[in-house]
Short mmCIF file of C-alpha atoms and ligand atoms in Angstrom, two decimals:
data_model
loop_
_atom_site.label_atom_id
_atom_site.label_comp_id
_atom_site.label_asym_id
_atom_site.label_seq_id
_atom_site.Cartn_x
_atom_site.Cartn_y
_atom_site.Cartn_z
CA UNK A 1 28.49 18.26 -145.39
CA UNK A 2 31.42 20.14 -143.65
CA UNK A 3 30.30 21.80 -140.61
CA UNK A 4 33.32 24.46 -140.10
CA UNK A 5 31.84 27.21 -141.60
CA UNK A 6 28.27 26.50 -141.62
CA UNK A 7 26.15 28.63 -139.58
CA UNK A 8 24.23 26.92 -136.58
CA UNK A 9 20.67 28.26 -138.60
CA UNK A 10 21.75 25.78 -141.46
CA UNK A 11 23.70 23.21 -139.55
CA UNK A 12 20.18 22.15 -137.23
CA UNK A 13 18.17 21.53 -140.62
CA UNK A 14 21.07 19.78 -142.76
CA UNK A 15 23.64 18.62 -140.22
CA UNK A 16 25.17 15.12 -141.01
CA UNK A 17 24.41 12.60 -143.61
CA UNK A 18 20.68 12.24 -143.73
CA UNK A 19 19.03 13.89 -146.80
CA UNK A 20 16.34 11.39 -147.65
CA UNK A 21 15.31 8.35 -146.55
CA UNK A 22 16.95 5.44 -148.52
CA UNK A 23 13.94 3.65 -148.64
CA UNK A 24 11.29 6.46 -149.59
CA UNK A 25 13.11 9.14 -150.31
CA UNK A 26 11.15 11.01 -147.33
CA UNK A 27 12.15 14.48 -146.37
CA UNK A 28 11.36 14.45 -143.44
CA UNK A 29 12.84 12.56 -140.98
CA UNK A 30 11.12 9.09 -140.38
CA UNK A 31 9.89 7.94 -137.40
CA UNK A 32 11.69 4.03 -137.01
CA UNK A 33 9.77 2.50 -134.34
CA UNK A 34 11.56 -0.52 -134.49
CA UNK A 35 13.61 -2.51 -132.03
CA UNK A 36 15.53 -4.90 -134.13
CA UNK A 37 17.04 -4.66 -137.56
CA UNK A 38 17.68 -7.41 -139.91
CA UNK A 39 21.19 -8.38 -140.85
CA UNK A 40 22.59 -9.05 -144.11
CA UNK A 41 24.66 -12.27 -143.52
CA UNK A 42 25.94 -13.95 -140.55
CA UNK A 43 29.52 -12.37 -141.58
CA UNK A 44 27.45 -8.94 -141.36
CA UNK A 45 26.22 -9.39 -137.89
CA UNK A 46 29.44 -10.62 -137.14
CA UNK A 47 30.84 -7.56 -137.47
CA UNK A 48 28.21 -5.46 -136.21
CA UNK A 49 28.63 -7.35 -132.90
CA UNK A 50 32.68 -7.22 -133.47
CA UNK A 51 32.30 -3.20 -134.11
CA UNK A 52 34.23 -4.00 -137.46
CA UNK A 53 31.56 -2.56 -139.18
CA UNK A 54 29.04 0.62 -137.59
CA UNK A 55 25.47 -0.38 -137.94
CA UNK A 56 22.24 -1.06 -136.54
CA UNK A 57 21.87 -4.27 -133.92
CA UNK A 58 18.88 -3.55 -131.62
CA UNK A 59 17.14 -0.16 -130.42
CA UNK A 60 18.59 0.21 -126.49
CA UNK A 61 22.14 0.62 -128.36
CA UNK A 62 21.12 2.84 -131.53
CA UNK A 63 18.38 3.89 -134.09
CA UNK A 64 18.42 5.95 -137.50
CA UNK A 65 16.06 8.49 -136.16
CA UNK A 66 18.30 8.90 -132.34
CA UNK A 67 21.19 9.31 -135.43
CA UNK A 68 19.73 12.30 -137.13
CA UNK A 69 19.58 13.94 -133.99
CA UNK A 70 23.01 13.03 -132.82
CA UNK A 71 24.37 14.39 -135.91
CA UNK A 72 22.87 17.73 -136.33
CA UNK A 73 23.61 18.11 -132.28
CA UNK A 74 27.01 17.15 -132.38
CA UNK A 75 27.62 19.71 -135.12
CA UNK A 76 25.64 22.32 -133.63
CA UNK A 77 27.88 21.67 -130.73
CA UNK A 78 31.32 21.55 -132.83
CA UNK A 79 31.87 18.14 -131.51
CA UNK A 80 32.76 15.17 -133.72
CA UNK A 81 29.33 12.27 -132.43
CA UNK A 82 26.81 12.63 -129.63
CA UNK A 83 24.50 9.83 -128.29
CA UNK A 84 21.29 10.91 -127.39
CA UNK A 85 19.96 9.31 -123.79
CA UNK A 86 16.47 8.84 -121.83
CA UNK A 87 16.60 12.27 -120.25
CA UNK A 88 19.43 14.95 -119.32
CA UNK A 89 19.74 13.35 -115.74
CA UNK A 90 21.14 9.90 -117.86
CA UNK A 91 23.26 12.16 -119.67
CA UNK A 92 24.95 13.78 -116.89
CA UNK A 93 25.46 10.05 -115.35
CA UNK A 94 26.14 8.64 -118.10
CA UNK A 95 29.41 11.61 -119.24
CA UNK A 96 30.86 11.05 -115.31
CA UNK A 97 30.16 6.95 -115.21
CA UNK A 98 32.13 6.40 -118.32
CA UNK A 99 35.12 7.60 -116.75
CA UNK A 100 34.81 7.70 -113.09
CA UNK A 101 34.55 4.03 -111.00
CA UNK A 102 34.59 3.46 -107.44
CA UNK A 103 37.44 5.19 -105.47
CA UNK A 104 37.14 7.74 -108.33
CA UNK A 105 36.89 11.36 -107.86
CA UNK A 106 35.68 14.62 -110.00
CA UNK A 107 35.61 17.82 -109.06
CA UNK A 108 32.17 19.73 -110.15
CA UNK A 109 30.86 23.54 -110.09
CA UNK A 110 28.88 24.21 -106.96
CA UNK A 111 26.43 26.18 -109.65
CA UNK A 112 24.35 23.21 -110.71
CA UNK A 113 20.97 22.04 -111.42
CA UNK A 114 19.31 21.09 -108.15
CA UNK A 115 18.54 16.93 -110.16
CA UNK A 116 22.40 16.86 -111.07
CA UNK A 117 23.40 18.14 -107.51
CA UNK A 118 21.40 15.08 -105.54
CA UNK A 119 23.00 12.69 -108.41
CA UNK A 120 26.43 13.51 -107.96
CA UNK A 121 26.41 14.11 -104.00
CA UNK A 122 24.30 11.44 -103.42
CA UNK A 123 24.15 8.57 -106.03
CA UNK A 124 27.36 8.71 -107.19
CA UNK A 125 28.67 8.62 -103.63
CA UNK A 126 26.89 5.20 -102.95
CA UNK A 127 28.84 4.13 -106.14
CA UNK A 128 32.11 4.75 -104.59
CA UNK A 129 32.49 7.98 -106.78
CA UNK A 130 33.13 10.78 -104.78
CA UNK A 131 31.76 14.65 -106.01
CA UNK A 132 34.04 17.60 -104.83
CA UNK A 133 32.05 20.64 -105.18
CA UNK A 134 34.27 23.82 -105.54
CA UNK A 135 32.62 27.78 -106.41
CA UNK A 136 33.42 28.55 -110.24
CA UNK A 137 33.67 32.03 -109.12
CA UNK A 138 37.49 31.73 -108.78
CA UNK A 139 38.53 28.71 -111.35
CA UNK A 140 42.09 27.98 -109.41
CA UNK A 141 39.27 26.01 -107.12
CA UNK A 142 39.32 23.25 -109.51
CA UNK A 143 43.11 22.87 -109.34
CA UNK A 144 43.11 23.16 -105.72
CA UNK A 145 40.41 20.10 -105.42
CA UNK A 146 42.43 17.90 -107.94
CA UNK A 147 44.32 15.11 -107.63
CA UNK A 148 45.42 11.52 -109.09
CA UNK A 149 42.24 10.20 -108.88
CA UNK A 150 39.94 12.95 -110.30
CA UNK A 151 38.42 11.93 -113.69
CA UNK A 152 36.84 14.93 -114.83
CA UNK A 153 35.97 19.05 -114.16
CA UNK A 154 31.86 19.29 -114.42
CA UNK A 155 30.32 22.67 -114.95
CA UNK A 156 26.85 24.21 -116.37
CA UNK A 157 27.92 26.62 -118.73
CA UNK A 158 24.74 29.17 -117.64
CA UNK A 159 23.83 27.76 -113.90
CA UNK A 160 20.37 29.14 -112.62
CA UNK A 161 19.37 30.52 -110.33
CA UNK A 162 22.75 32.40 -110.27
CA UNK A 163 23.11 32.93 -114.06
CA UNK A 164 26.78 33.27 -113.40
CA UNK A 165 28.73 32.23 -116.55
CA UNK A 166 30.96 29.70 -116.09
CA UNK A 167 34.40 30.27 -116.79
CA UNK A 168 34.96 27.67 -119.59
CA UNK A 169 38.70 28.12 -120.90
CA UNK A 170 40.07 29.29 -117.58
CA UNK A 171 39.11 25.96 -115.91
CA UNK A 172 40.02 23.65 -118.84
CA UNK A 173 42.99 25.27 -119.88
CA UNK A 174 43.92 24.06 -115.65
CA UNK A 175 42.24 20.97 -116.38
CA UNK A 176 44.61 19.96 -119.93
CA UNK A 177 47.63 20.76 -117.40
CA UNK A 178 46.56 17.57 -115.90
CA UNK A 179 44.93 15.63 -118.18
CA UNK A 180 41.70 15.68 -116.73
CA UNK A 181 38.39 17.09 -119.46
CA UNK A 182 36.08 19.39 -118.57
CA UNK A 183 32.44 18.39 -119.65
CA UNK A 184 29.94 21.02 -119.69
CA UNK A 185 26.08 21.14 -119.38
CA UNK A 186 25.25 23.24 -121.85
CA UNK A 187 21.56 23.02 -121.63
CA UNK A 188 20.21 26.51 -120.67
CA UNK A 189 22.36 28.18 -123.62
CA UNK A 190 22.75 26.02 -126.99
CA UNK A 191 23.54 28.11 -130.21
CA UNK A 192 24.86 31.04 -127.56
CA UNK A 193 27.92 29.01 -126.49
CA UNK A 194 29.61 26.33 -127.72
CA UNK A 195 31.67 25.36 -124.82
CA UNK A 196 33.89 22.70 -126.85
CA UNK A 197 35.46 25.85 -128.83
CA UNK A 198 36.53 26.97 -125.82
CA UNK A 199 38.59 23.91 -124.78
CA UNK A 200 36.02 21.38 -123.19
CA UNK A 201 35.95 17.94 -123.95
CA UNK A 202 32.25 16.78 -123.44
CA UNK A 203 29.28 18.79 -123.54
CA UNK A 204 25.62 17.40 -122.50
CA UNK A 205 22.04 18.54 -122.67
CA UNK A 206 18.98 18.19 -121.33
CA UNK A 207 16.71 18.24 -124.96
CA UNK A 208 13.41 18.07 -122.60
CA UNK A 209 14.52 22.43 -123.02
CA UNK A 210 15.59 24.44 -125.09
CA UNK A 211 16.52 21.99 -128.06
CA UNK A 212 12.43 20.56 -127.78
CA UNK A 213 11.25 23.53 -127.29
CA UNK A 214 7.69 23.00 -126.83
CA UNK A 215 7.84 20.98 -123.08
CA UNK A 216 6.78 17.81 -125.31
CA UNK A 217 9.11 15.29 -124.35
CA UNK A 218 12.13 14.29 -121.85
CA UNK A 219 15.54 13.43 -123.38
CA UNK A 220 18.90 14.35 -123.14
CA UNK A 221 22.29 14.28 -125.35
CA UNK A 222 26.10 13.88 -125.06
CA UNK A 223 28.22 15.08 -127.23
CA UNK A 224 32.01 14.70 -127.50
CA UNK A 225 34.53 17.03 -128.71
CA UNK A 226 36.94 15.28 -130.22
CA UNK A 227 39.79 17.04 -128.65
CA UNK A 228 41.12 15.36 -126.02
CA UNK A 229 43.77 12.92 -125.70
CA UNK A 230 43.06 9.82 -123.69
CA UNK A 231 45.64 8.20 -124.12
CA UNK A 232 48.62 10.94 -123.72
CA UNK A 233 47.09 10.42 -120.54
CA UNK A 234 46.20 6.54 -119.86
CA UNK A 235 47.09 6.36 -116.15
CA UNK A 236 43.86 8.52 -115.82
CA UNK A 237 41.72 7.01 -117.81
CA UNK A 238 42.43 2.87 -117.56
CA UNK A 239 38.04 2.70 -118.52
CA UNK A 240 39.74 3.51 -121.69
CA UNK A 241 43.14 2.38 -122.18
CA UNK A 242 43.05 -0.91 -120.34
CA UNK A 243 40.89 -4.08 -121.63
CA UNK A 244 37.46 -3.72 -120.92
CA UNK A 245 35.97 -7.54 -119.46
CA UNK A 246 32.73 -6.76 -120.58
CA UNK A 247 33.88 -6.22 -124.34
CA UNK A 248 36.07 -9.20 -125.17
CA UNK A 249 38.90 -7.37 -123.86
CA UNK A 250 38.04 -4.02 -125.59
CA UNK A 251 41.04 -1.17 -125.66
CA UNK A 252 38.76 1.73 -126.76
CA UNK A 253 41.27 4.11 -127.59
CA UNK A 254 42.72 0.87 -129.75
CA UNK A 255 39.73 -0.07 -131.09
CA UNK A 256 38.17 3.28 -132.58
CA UNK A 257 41.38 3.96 -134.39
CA UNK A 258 39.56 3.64 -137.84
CA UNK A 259 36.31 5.71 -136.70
CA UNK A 260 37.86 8.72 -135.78
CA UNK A 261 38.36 10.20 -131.84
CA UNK A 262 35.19 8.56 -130.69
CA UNK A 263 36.71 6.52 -127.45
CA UNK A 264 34.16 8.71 -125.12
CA UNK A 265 31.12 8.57 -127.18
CA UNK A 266 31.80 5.08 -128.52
CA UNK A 267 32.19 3.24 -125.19
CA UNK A 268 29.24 4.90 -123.45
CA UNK A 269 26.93 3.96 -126.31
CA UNK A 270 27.86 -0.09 -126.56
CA UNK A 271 29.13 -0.33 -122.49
CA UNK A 272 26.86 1.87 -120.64
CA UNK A 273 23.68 2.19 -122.71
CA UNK A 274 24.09 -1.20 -123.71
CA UNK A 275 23.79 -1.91 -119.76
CA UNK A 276 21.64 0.23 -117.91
CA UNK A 277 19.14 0.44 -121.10
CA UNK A 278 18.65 4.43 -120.67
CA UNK A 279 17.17 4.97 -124.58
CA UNK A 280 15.66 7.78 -126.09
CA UNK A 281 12.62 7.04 -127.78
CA UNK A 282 12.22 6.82 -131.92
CA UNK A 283 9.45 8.95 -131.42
CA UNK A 284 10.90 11.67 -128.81
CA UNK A 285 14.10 11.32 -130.93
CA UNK A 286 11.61 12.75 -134.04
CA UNK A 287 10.37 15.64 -131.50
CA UNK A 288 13.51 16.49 -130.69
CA UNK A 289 14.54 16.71 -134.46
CA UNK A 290 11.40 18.52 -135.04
CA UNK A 291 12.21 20.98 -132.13
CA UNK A 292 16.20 21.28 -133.02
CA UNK A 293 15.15 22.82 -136.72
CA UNK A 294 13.72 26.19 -135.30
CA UNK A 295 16.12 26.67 -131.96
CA UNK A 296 18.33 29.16 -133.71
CA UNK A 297 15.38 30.99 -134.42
CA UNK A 298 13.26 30.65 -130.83
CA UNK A 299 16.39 31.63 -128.61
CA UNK A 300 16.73 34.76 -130.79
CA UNK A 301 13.42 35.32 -129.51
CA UNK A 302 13.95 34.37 -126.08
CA UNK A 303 16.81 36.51 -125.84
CA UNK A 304 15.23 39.85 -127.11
CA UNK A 305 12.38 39.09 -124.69
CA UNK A 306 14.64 38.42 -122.01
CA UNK A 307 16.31 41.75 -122.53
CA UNK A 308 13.40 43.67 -122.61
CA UNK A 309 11.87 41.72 -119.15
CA UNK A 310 15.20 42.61 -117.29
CA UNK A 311 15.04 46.22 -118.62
CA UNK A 312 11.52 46.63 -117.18
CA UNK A 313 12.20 44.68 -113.94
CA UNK A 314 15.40 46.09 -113.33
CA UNK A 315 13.06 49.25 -112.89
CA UNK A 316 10.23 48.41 -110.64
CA UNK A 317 9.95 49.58 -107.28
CA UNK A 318 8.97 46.16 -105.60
CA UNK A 319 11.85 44.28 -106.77
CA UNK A 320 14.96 44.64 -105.01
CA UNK A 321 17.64 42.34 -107.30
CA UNK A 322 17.65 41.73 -111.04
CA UNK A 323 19.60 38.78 -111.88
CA UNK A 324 20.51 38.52 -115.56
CA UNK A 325 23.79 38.00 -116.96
CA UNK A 326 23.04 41.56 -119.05
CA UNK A 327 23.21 43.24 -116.09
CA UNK A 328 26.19 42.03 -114.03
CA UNK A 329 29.33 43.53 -113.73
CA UNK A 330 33.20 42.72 -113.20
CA UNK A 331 34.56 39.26 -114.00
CA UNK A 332 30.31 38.07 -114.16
CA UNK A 333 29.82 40.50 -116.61
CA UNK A 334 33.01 40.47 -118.64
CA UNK A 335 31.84 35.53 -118.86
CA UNK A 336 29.10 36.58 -120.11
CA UNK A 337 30.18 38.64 -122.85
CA UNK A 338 33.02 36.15 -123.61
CA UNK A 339 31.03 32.90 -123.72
CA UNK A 340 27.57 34.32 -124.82
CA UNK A 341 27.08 35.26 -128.30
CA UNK A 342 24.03 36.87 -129.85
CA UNK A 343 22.04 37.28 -126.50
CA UNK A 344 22.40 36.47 -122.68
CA UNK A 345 19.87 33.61 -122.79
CA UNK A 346 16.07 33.33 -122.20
CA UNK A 347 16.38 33.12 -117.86
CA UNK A 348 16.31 35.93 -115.46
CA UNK A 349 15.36 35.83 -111.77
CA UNK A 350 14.83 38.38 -109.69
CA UNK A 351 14.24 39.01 -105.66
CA UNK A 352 11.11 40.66 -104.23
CA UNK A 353 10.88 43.39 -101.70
CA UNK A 354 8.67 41.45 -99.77
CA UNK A 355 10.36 38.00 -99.93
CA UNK A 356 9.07 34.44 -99.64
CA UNK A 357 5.34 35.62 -98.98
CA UNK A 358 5.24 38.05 -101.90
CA UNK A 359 6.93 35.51 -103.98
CA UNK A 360 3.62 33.16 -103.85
CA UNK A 361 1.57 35.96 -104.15
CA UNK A 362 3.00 36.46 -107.38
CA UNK A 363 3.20 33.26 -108.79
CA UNK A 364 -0.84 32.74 -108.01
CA UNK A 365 -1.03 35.89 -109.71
CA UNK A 366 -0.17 34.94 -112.87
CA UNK A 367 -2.21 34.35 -115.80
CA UNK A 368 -0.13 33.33 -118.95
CA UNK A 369 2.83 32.43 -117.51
CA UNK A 370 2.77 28.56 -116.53
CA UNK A 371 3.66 27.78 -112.76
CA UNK A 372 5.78 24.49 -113.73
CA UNK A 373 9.48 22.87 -112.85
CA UNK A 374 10.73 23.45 -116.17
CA UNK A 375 12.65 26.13 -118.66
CA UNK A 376 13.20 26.26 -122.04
CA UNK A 377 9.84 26.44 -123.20
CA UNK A 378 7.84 28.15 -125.93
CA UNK A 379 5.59 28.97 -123.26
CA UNK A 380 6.74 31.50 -120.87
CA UNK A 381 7.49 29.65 -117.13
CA UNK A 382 8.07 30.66 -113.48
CA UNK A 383 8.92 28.86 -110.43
CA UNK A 384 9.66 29.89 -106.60
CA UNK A 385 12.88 27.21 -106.52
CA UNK A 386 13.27 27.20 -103.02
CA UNK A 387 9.80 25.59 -102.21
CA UNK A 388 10.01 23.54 -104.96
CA UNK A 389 13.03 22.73 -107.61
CA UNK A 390 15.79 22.81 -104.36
CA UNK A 391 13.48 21.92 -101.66
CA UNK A 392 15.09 18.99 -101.19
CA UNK A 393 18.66 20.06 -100.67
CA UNK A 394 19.74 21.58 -97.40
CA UNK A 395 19.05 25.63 -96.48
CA UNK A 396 23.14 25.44 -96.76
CA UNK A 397 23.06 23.75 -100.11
CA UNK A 398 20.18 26.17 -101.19
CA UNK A 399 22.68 29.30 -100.29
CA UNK A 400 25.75 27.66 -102.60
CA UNK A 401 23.08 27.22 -105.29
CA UNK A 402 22.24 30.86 -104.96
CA UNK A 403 19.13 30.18 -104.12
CA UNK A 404 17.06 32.60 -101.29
CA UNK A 405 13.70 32.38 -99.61
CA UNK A 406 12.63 35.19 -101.99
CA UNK A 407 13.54 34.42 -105.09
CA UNK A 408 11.39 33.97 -108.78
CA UNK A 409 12.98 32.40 -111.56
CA UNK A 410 11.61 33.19 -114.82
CA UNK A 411 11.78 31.60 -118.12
CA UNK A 412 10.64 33.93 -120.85
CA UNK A 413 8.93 32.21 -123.37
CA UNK A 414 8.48 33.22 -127.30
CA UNK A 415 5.26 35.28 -127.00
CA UNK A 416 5.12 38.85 -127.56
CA UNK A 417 7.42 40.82 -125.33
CA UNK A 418 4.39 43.64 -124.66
CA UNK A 419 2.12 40.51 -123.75
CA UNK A 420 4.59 38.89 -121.45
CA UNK A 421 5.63 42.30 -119.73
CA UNK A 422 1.86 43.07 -119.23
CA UNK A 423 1.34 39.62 -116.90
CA UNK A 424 4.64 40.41 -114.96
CA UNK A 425 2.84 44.13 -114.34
CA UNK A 426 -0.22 42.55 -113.13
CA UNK A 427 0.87 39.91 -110.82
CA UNK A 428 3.93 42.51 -109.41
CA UNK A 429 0.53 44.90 -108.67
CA UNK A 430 -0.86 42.34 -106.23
CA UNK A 431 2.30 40.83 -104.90
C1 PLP B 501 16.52 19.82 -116.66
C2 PLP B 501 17.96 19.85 -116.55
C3 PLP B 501 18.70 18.66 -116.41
C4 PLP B 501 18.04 17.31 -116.30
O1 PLP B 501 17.36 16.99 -117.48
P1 PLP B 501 16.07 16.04 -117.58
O2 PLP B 501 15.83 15.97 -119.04
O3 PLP B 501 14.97 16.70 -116.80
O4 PLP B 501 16.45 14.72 -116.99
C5 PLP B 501 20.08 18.76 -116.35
N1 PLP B 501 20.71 19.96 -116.41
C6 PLP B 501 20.02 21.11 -116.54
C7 PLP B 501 20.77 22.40 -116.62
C8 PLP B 501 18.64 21.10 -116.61
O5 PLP B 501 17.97 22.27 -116.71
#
């Protein structure tokens, strides 16, 4: 099915080549708990093993329900092949690892989930691979923290807790200057933005949000756009222009010649997955599909819930700051209306009067919103971040985050919006 001008409502349900399962003829898509799959002939697995032929060798590497999902996500995304991962936290690894080794550089947005920030400053660095954080605010940052050995640009396309849009074509348009891709976590914002459109190479999700929907299962997905050129620019990338040891001498920009531009996608999937054994789950891989076939619908939702939360907020005496992208202004405002299309997302947070004390009070005064460490839910969430999702970075760290003593993050779930505003009213009363 070509994807180009098929709307994202269609694309999640019929995306890619699955109709019916060839064995049943099953609608809906099967769950294949299996680990192994039986080969034709020994010339078959030959070339399985050989990647002369695409197929199915063993579970850890690939599985036809993981492939549903990959499909209808990588043309959700406008990408050409995703591989879905154990979680969003492999995912972000995984899109840096495959072309960053030791001595490597990349240069990432300071806005970032609190989990990616302790993986890149921390992790990576005891892998040799060294994180330079620069503020998106001003995207000229990126070129001014580049250099011969930076692999890639990393940004989250709508960061909490600041909510700032980041700007996606003004720092890849720097990055194609050099030859270095931008890869973008597009996790709090699918079907809003499609950040490859705008010139990145690599997008990645967390699925455990938006995409599941219903705080059911972790996973995570990376997709790849397609539309970069590794090997205009080889010096930078030798993971994928020079012989890889660990694949009979491998060149994957060579070797995917026949497949289509898959050199990204292709060598994380049989190198790194193959290796550290990060696999999403038949069964989460079915949730996931499950979730993916009403998310057009559900952040439509969100979004006009969202709206109507910050409206009411944005008016309450005990709240000092509002932070939605709906409600910025200048360059903030003027991201948001570029990259965001058909709503400014499902999060808000917002700063009370009476900081970190009435922030608790609040959250124990809620009685339908969930307290949990999570967005992207049917379910409407909240969370006090500093005391709990970026408690364990630095007071300094917390302030680059955006994060203060007295802030509330909210995700707004898909109940009614008079329901949802009538719990915020209630625990604001007491806090
Ligand atoms: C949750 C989250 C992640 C990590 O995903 P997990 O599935 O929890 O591993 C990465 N990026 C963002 C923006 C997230 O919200």
């Amino acid at each position: 099915m070509p994807t180009e001008s098929i709307h994202p409502e269609t694309l999640v349900l019929h995306a890619g080549t699955y109709r019916a399962d060839p064995a049943t003829t099953a609608v809906a898509v099967p769950i294949y708990q299996t680990t192994s799959y039986q080969f034709h002939s020994t010339e078959h697995a030959a070339n399985l093993f050989a990647l002369k032929e695409l197929g199915n060798v063993y579970t850890r590497i690939m599985n036809p329900t993981q492939a549903v999902l990959e499909e209808r996500v990588a043309a959700l995304e406008g990408g050409v092949a995703a591989l879905a991962l154990a979680s969003g936290q492999s995912a972000s690894l995984f899109a840096v690892q495959n072309i960053c080794h030791a001595g490597d550089n990349f240069v990432c947005s300071t806005d970032i989930y609190g989990g990616t920030w302790n993986l890149f400053q921390n992790t990576l660095a005891t892998m040799g691979i060294e994180c330079r954080f620069v503020d998106p605010a001003d995207p000229e940052n990126f070129r001014r923290a580049s250099d011969f050995k930076t692999r890639c640009y990393y940004g989250e396309t709508l960061p909490n807790p600041k909510l700032a849009v980041f700007p996606i074509a003004e720092v890849s348009k720097i990055g194609r200057e050099y030859g270095i891709p931008l890869i973008m976590d597009n996790t709090a914002c699918p079907v809003l933005c499609q950040p490859i459109k705008h010139g990145a190479a690599i997008t990645m999700h967390s699925t455990t949000k938006y995409i599941g929907g219903h705080g059911t299962s972790i996973g995570g997905v990376i997709v790849d756009g397609g539309n970069f050129d590794w090997e205009k620019n080889a010096d930078r990338f030798p993971m994928l222009n020079k012989p890889d040891p660990s694949y009979h001498g491998a060149i994957w920009t060579q070797a995917v010649k026949p497949l289509g531009p898959i050199a990204y996608i292709l060598k994380a999937r049989v190198t790194l997955l193959r290796d550290v054994g990060a696999a999403m789950s038949p069964f989460n891989a079915f949730m996931f599909i499950q979730g993916l076939e009403t998310l057009p619908l559900r952040i439509r939702q969100h979004c006009s819930n969202a709206n109507a939360v910050a409206a009411y907020l944005s008016k309450h005496p005990k709240i000092t700051r509002v932070i939605f992208p709906g409600l910025m202004e200048g360059n903030a405002k003027l991201r948001a209306d570029t990259y965001l299309r058909g709503g400014y997302g499902g999060l808000l947070g917002f700063e009370l009067k009476g900081g970190r004390d009435s922030g608790r009070k609040f959250i124990d005064a809620l009685k339908m919103f969930y307290h949990v460490a999570n967005i992207g839910d049917a379910r409407s969430l909240a969370i006090h971040p500093a005391s709990t999702t970026h408690s364990q970075l630095t007071p300094e760290e917390q302030l680059k985050t955006g994060v203060t003593e007295g802030y509330v993050r909210l995700s707004i779930g898909i109940e009614h919006q008079e329901d949802i505003i009538a719990d915020l009213d209630q625990a604001l009363a007491i806090a």
